[in-house]
Short mmCIF file of N, CA, C and O in Angstrom, two decimals:
data_model
loop_
_atom_site.label_atom_id
_atom_site.label_comp_id
_atom_site.label_asym_id
_atom_site.label_seq_id
_atom_site.Cartn_x
_atom_site.Cartn_y
_atom_site.Cartn_z
N UNK A 1 0.85 -1.16 -0.01
CA UNK A 1 0.00 0.00 0.00
C UNK A 1 0.89 1.24 0.00
O UNK A 1 1.93 1.27 0.68
N UNK A 2 0.49 2.27 -0.71
CA UNK A 2 1.25 3.50 -0.74
C UNK A 2 1.19 4.18 0.64
O UNK A 2 0.12 4.32 1.21
N UNK A 3 2.32 4.60 1.13
CA UNK A 3 2.39 5.28 2.42
C UNK A 3 1.50 6.52 2.42
O UNK A 3 0.85 6.83 3.41
N UNK A 4 1.43 7.20 1.31
CA UNK A 4 0.64 8.43 1.19
C UNK A 4 -0.86 8.18 1.31
O UNK A 4 -1.62 9.13 1.48
N UNK A 5 -1.28 6.92 1.24
CA UNK A 5 -2.70 6.57 1.33
C UNK A 5 -3.06 5.87 2.63
O UNK A 5 -4.22 5.54 2.86
N UNK A 6 -2.09 5.64 3.50
CA UNK A 6 -2.37 4.96 4.76
C UNK A 6 -3.27 5.81 5.66
O UNK A 6 -3.11 7.03 5.73
N UNK A 7 -4.21 5.14 6.34
CA UNK A 7 -5.06 5.84 7.31
C UNK A 7 -5.54 4.83 8.35
O UNK A 7 -5.40 3.61 8.17
N UNK A 8 -6.11 5.35 9.43
CA UNK A 8 -6.70 4.50 10.47
C UNK A 8 -5.73 3.45 10.98
O UNK A 8 -4.55 3.72 11.23
N UNK A 9 -6.26 2.24 11.16
CA UNK A 9 -5.48 1.15 11.73
C UNK A 9 -4.24 0.80 10.89
O UNK A 9 -3.20 0.44 11.42
N UNK A 10 -4.36 0.93 9.57
CA UNK A 10 -3.22 0.63 8.70
C UNK A 10 -2.07 1.61 8.95
O UNK A 10 -0.90 1.21 9.02
N UNK A 11 -2.39 2.89 9.12
CA UNK A 11 -1.35 3.89 9.43
C UNK A 11 -0.78 3.64 10.82
O UNK A 11 0.45 3.66 11.00
N UNK A 12 -1.62 3.35 11.79
CA UNK A 12 -1.15 3.06 13.15
C UNK A 12 -0.24 1.83 13.15
O UNK A 12 0.78 1.81 13.82
N UNK A 13 -0.60 0.80 12.37
CA UNK A 13 0.22 -0.40 12.27
C UNK A 13 1.59 -0.07 11.70
O UNK A 13 2.62 -0.52 12.23
N UNK A 14 1.61 0.73 10.65
CA UNK A 14 2.87 1.09 10.00
C UNK A 14 3.75 1.91 10.95
O UNK A 14 4.97 1.71 10.99
N UNK A 15 3.17 2.82 11.71
CA UNK A 15 3.93 3.59 12.69
C UNK A 15 4.49 2.67 13.76
O UNK A 15 5.67 2.76 14.12
N UNK A 16 3.66 1.75 14.24
CA UNK A 16 4.10 0.78 15.25
C UNK A 16 5.26 -0.06 14.73
O UNK A 16 6.22 -0.32 15.45
N UNK A 17 5.18 -0.46 13.49
CA UNK A 17 6.25 -1.24 12.86
C UNK A 17 7.53 -0.40 12.79
O UNK A 17 8.60 -0.86 13.15
N UNK A 18 7.41 0.86 12.37
CA UNK A 18 8.57 1.73 12.25
C UNK A 18 9.18 2.03 13.62
O UNK A 18 10.41 2.16 13.75
N UNK A 19 8.35 2.11 14.64
CA UNK A 19 8.81 2.41 16.00
C UNK A 19 9.37 1.18 16.72
O UNK A 19 9.98 1.31 17.77
N UNK A 20 9.11 0.00 16.20
CA UNK A 20 9.54 -1.23 16.86
C UNK A 20 8.61 -1.64 17.98
O UNK A 20 8.95 -2.46 18.81
N UNK A 21 7.41 -1.04 18.02
CA UNK A 21 6.40 -1.40 19.02
C UNK A 21 5.88 -2.80 18.77
O UNK A 21 5.51 -3.51 19.69
N UNK A 22 5.85 -3.19 17.50
CA UNK A 22 5.42 -4.53 17.11
C UNK A 22 6.46 -5.15 16.20
O UNK A 22 7.30 -4.46 15.65
N UNK A 23 6.35 -6.46 16.03
CA UNK A 23 7.23 -7.17 15.11
C UNK A 23 6.64 -7.22 13.71
O UNK A 23 7.34 -7.42 12.75
N UNK A 24 5.31 -7.05 13.64
CA UNK A 24 4.66 -7.11 12.33
C UNK A 24 4.00 -8.44 12.05
O UNK A 24 3.59 -8.71 10.94
N UNK A 25 3.88 -9.28 13.06
CA UNK A 25 3.26 -10.59 12.81
C UNK A 25 1.75 -10.52 13.04
O UNK A 25 1.20 -9.49 13.39
N UNK A 26 1.09 -11.64 12.85
CA UNK A 26 -0.38 -11.69 12.92
C UNK A 26 -0.92 -11.29 14.29
O UNK A 26 -1.99 -10.70 14.39
N UNK A 27 -0.20 -11.61 15.35
CA UNK A 27 -0.67 -11.23 16.69
C UNK A 27 -0.75 -9.72 16.87
O UNK A 27 -1.57 -9.23 17.63
N UNK A 28 0.08 -9.00 16.17
CA UNK A 28 0.10 -7.54 16.28
C UNK A 28 -1.11 -6.89 15.63
O UNK A 28 -1.47 -5.77 15.96
N UNK A 29 -1.74 -7.56 14.68
CA UNK A 29 -2.91 -7.00 13.99
C UNK A 29 -4.02 -6.71 15.00
O UNK A 29 -4.61 -5.64 15.01
N UNK A 30 -4.29 -7.65 15.89
CA UNK A 30 -5.33 -7.45 16.90
C UNK A 30 -5.02 -6.31 17.82
O UNK A 30 -5.88 -5.52 18.18
N UNK A 31 -3.76 -6.19 18.22
CA UNK A 31 -3.33 -5.12 19.11
C UNK A 31 -3.62 -3.76 18.50
O UNK A 31 -4.18 -2.88 19.15
N UNK A 32 -3.31 -3.57 17.24
CA UNK A 32 -3.53 -2.30 16.55
C UNK A 32 -5.03 -2.08 16.31
O UNK A 32 -5.56 -1.01 16.60
N UNK A 33 -5.71 -3.08 15.82
CA UNK A 33 -7.13 -2.93 15.50
C UNK A 33 -8.00 -2.70 16.73
O UNK A 33 -9.06 -2.10 16.65
N UNK A 34 -7.56 -3.16 17.88
CA UNK A 34 -8.33 -2.96 19.11
C UNK A 34 -8.00 -1.66 19.81
O UNK A 34 -8.42 -1.41 20.92
N UNK A 35 -7.23 -0.81 19.15
CA UNK A 35 -6.93 0.52 19.68
C UNK A 35 -5.81 0.56 20.68
O UNK A 35 -5.71 1.50 21.47
N UNK A 36 -4.92 -0.42 20.65
CA UNK A 36 -3.82 -0.44 21.58
C UNK A 36 -2.74 0.58 21.29
O UNK A 36 -1.97 0.92 22.17
N UNK A 37 -2.68 1.06 20.07
CA UNK A 37 -1.64 2.01 19.69
C UNK A 37 -2.20 2.85 18.53
O UNK A 37 -2.41 2.35 17.45
N UNK A 38 -2.47 4.14 18.80
CA UNK A 38 -3.16 4.97 17.81
C UNK A 38 -2.48 6.34 17.61
O UNK A 38 -3.08 7.36 17.87
N UNK A 39 -1.26 6.37 17.13
CA UNK A 39 -0.59 7.64 16.96
C UNK A 39 -1.22 8.53 15.88
O UNK A 39 -0.99 9.75 15.88
N UNK A 40 -2.03 7.97 15.00
CA UNK A 40 -2.66 8.80 13.98
C UNK A 40 -3.79 9.67 14.53
O UNK A 40 -4.27 10.57 13.87
N UNK A 41 -4.17 9.40 15.81
CA UNK A 41 -5.22 10.21 16.45
C UNK A 41 -4.87 10.64 17.85
O UNK A 41 -5.63 11.39 18.46
N UNK A 42 -3.75 10.21 18.39
CA UNK A 42 -3.39 10.48 19.77
C UNK A 42 -2.13 11.36 19.83
O UNK A 42 -1.01 10.91 19.53
N UNK A 43 -2.32 12.62 20.25
CA UNK A 43 -1.20 13.55 20.32
C UNK A 43 -0.12 13.09 21.30
O UNK A 43 1.06 13.38 21.10
N UNK A 44 -0.48 12.40 22.34
CA UNK A 44 0.50 11.94 23.31
C UNK A 44 1.49 10.97 22.66
O UNK A 44 2.69 11.00 22.95
N UNK A 45 1.00 10.11 21.79
CA UNK A 45 1.86 9.17 21.10
C UNK A 45 2.62 9.83 19.96
O UNK A 45 3.82 9.69 19.81
N UNK A 46 1.88 10.54 19.10
CA UNK A 46 2.48 11.16 17.91
C UNK A 46 3.38 12.33 18.26
O UNK A 46 4.40 12.55 17.60
N UNK A 47 3.02 13.07 19.29
CA UNK A 47 3.81 14.24 19.66
C UNK A 47 5.26 13.91 19.96
O UNK A 47 6.17 14.63 19.56
N UNK A 48 5.46 12.79 20.64
CA UNK A 48 6.83 12.36 20.96
C UNK A 48 7.61 12.03 19.68
O UNK A 48 8.79 12.37 19.56
N UNK A 49 6.94 11.43 18.72
CA UNK A 49 7.59 11.10 17.44
C UNK A 49 7.89 12.38 16.67
O UNK A 49 9.00 12.56 16.14
N UNK A 50 6.92 13.28 16.60
CA UNK A 50 7.11 14.53 15.87
C UNK A 50 8.27 15.32 16.45
O UNK A 50 9.12 15.83 15.71
N UNK A 51 8.34 15.40 17.78
CA UNK A 51 9.43 16.14 18.42
C UNK A 51 10.77 15.46 18.20
O UNK A 51 11.76 16.10 17.82
N UNK A 52 10.83 14.17 18.44
CA UNK A 52 12.09 13.43 18.31
C UNK A 52 12.63 13.46 16.89
O UNK A 52 13.82 13.66 16.67
N UNK A 53 11.72 13.29 15.90
CA UNK A 53 12.12 13.24 14.51
C UNK A 53 12.24 14.64 13.88
O UNK A 53 12.63 14.75 12.72
N UNK A 54 11.84 15.66 14.64
CA UNK A 54 11.87 17.04 14.18
C UNK A 54 11.08 17.21 12.87
O UNK A 54 11.57 17.76 11.88
N UNK A 55 9.85 16.71 12.88
CA UNK A 55 8.98 16.83 11.72
C UNK A 55 8.33 18.21 11.68
O UNK A 55 7.89 18.72 12.71
N UNK A 56 8.29 18.80 10.53
CA UNK A 56 7.68 20.11 10.33
C UNK A 56 6.24 19.89 9.89
O UNK A 56 5.96 19.05 9.05
N UNK A 57 5.31 20.67 10.46
CA UNK A 57 3.90 20.60 10.09
C UNK A 57 3.43 21.98 9.63
O UNK A 57 3.78 22.98 10.24
N UNK A 58 2.62 21.99 8.59
CA UNK A 58 2.11 23.25 8.07
C UNK A 58 0.75 23.01 7.42
O UNK A 58 0.56 22.06 6.69
N UNK A 59 -0.22 23.91 7.68
CA UNK A 59 -1.51 23.78 7.00
C UNK A 59 -1.36 24.20 5.54
O UNK A 59 -0.58 25.10 5.21
N UNK A 60 -2.08 23.51 4.66
CA UNK A 60 -2.09 23.85 3.23
C UNK A 60 -3.52 23.88 2.73
O UNK A 60 -4.44 23.49 3.45
N UNK A 61 -3.71 24.32 1.52
CA UNK A 61 -5.05 24.39 0.91
C UNK A 61 -6.04 25.13 1.81
O UNK A 61 -7.14 24.65 2.07
N UNK A 62 -5.62 26.29 2.28
CA UNK A 62 -6.49 27.09 3.13
C UNK A 62 -6.79 26.46 4.46
O UNK A 62 -7.80 26.76 5.10
N UNK A 63 -5.92 25.59 4.94
CA UNK A 63 -6.10 24.93 6.22
C UNK A 63 -6.94 23.67 6.17
O UNK A 63 -7.20 23.05 7.20
N UNK A 64 -7.35 23.24 4.99
CA UNK A 64 -8.16 22.03 4.85
C UNK A 64 -7.33 20.76 4.87
O UNK A 64 -7.83 19.68 5.11
N UNK A 65 -6.04 20.87 4.60
CA UNK A 65 -5.11 19.75 4.61
C UNK A 65 -3.88 20.16 5.40
O UNK A 65 -3.66 21.35 5.66
N UNK A 66 -3.06 19.17 5.74
CA UNK A 66 -1.80 19.41 6.45
C UNK A 66 -0.68 18.76 5.68
O UNK A 66 -0.87 17.73 5.01
N UNK A 67 0.50 19.33 5.80
CA UNK A 67 1.70 18.85 5.14
C UNK A 67 2.78 18.71 6.20
O UNK A 67 2.89 19.53 7.09
N UNK A 68 3.56 17.65 6.11
CA UNK A 68 4.65 17.41 7.04
C UNK A 68 5.87 17.03 6.23
O UNK A 68 5.79 16.37 5.20
N UNK A 69 7.03 17.45 6.71
CA UNK A 69 8.30 17.13 6.05
C UNK A 69 9.36 16.87 7.11
O UNK A 69 9.33 17.43 8.20
N UNK A 70 10.30 15.98 6.78
CA UNK A 70 11.42 15.71 7.67
C UNK A 70 12.40 16.88 7.64
O UNK A 70 12.40 17.67 6.70
N UNK A 71 13.22 16.98 8.66
CA UNK A 71 14.21 18.04 8.75
C UNK A 71 15.12 18.07 7.52
O UNK A 71 15.48 19.11 7.02
N UNK A 72 15.46 16.89 7.01
CA UNK A 72 16.33 16.79 5.83
C UNK A 72 15.60 17.17 4.55
O UNK A 72 16.24 17.46 3.54
N UNK A 73 14.27 17.16 4.60
CA UNK A 73 13.50 17.47 3.40
C UNK A 73 13.36 16.29 2.45
O UNK A 73 12.79 16.42 1.36
N UNK A 74 13.85 15.13 2.85
CA UNK A 74 13.82 13.96 1.96
C UNK A 74 12.50 13.21 1.94
O UNK A 74 12.23 12.44 1.03
N UNK A 75 11.66 13.41 2.97
CA UNK A 75 10.39 12.70 3.06
C UNK A 75 9.31 13.66 3.49
O UNK A 75 9.54 14.58 4.27
N UNK A 76 8.11 13.41 2.98
CA UNK A 76 6.98 14.27 3.34
C UNK A 76 5.70 13.46 3.38
O UNK A 76 5.66 12.32 2.92
N UNK A 77 4.68 14.06 3.94
CA UNK A 77 3.37 13.43 4.01
C UNK A 77 2.29 14.50 4.06
O UNK A 77 2.52 15.60 4.51
N UNK A 78 1.12 14.15 3.56
CA UNK A 78 -0.04 15.03 3.60
C UNK A 78 -1.19 14.27 4.22
O UNK A 78 -1.25 13.06 4.16
N UNK A 79 -2.14 15.03 4.79
CA UNK A 79 -3.31 14.40 5.37
C UNK A 79 -4.33 15.41 5.82
O UNK A 79 -4.07 16.61 5.85
N UNK A 80 -5.50 14.91 6.17
CA UNK A 80 -6.61 15.77 6.60
C UNK A 80 -6.37 16.35 7.98
O UNK A 80 -6.98 17.36 8.35
N UNK A 81 -5.50 15.73 8.77
CA UNK A 81 -5.17 16.23 10.12
C UNK A 81 -3.65 16.33 10.25
O UNK A 81 -2.90 15.67 9.51
N UNK A 82 -3.17 17.11 11.21
CA UNK A 82 -1.72 17.19 11.41
C UNK A 82 -1.10 15.84 11.75
O UNK A 82 0.00 15.53 11.26
N UNK A 83 -1.80 15.04 12.53
CA UNK A 83 -1.22 13.75 12.94
C UNK A 83 -1.13 12.78 11.77
O UNK A 83 -0.15 12.05 11.64
N UNK A 84 -2.14 12.75 10.93
CA UNK A 84 -2.09 11.86 9.75
C UNK A 84 -0.94 12.27 8.85
O UNK A 84 -0.15 11.44 8.39
N UNK A 85 -0.80 13.57 8.59
CA UNK A 85 0.30 14.04 7.74
C UNK A 85 1.65 13.69 8.36
O UNK A 85 2.54 13.17 7.66
N UNK A 86 1.82 13.96 9.63
CA UNK A 86 3.09 13.69 10.30
C UNK A 86 3.42 12.20 10.34
O UNK A 86 4.56 11.79 10.11
N UNK A 87 2.43 11.35 10.63
CA UNK A 87 2.69 9.92 10.71
C UNK A 87 2.96 9.33 9.33
O UNK A 87 3.79 8.43 9.19
N UNK A 88 2.30 9.83 8.28
CA UNK A 88 2.64 9.39 6.93
C UNK A 88 4.08 9.78 6.59
O UNK A 88 4.82 9.00 5.98
N UNK A 89 4.47 10.99 6.97
CA UNK A 89 5.83 11.45 6.74
C UNK A 89 6.81 10.55 7.48
O UNK A 89 7.84 10.13 6.92
N UNK A 90 6.53 10.25 8.73
CA UNK A 90 7.41 9.42 9.54
C UNK A 90 7.54 8.01 8.94
O UNK A 90 8.66 7.50 8.80
N UNK A 91 6.42 7.42 8.58
CA UNK A 91 6.47 6.07 7.99
C UNK A 91 7.27 6.09 6.70
O UNK A 91 8.09 5.19 6.45
N UNK A 92 7.07 7.10 5.87
CA UNK A 92 7.83 7.18 4.61
C UNK A 92 9.34 7.27 4.90
O UNK A 92 10.13 6.65 4.19
N UNK A 93 9.70 8.00 5.95
CA UNK A 93 11.13 8.15 6.26
C UNK A 93 11.74 6.86 6.80
O UNK A 93 12.95 6.65 6.65
N UNK A 94 10.95 6.01 7.42
CA UNK A 94 11.47 4.78 8.02
C UNK A 94 11.25 3.52 7.19
O UNK A 94 12.08 2.63 7.18
N UNK A 95 10.07 3.45 6.51
CA UNK A 95 9.73 2.23 5.79
C UNK A 95 9.62 2.39 4.28
O UNK A 95 9.43 1.42 3.57
N UNK A 96 9.67 3.64 3.80
CA UNK A 96 9.60 3.87 2.37
C UNK A 96 8.23 4.30 1.89
O UNK A 96 7.30 4.50 2.67
N UNK A 97 8.11 4.44 0.58
CA UNK A 97 6.89 4.95 -0.04
C UNK A 97 5.78 3.90 -0.16
O UNK A 97 4.65 4.25 -0.51
N UNK A 98 6.11 2.65 0.05
CA UNK A 98 5.11 1.58 0.05
C UNK A 98 5.36 0.66 1.22
O UNK A 98 6.50 0.38 1.58
N UNK A 99 4.26 0.18 1.84
CA UNK A 99 4.33 -0.65 3.03
C UNK A 99 3.42 -1.87 2.83
O UNK A 99 2.29 -1.71 2.37
N UNK A 100 3.90 -3.03 3.19
CA UNK A 100 3.08 -4.24 3.16
C UNK A 100 2.27 -4.30 4.45
O UNK A 100 2.82 -4.49 5.53
N UNK A 101 0.97 -4.09 4.33
CA UNK A 101 0.07 -4.12 5.49
C UNK A 101 -0.58 -5.51 5.56
O UNK A 101 -1.12 -5.98 4.56
N UNK A 102 -0.55 -6.15 6.72
CA UNK A 102 -1.15 -7.48 6.82
C UNK A 102 -2.67 -7.45 6.68
O UNK A 102 -3.30 -6.42 6.98
N UNK A 103 -3.23 -8.55 6.26
CA UNK A 103 -4.69 -8.66 6.15
C UNK A 103 -5.29 -8.47 7.52
O UNK A 103 -4.72 -8.86 8.53
N UNK A 104 -6.46 -7.88 7.56
CA UNK A 104 -7.16 -7.67 8.81
C UNK A 104 -6.92 -6.32 9.45
O UNK A 104 -7.57 -5.97 10.41
N UNK A 105 -5.98 -5.58 8.90
CA UNK A 105 -5.72 -4.24 9.45
C UNK A 105 -6.50 -3.23 8.64
O UNK A 105 -6.57 -3.26 7.47
#
């Protein structure tokens, strides 16, 4: 799946994979889908990543969308919310422009 299209549990799973919170096996699917790790909607989780990775966030399209870029400028992400944009950017920087998401996520 394209990193730029990740959302919901699939985006949370990819962030968890990039963070090393999960190994990426089938048991981890339930953990993510049951709301055990939700950085795409939880500022407490995503904020630490944004600060540590020094991700830049900026509103675009009159504030209807958000854009995020890494400090190096090598990776970016867009989304309807600041957290979605930032987490897409983070996943792209760690896992690339495409991510294999397991079934059930």
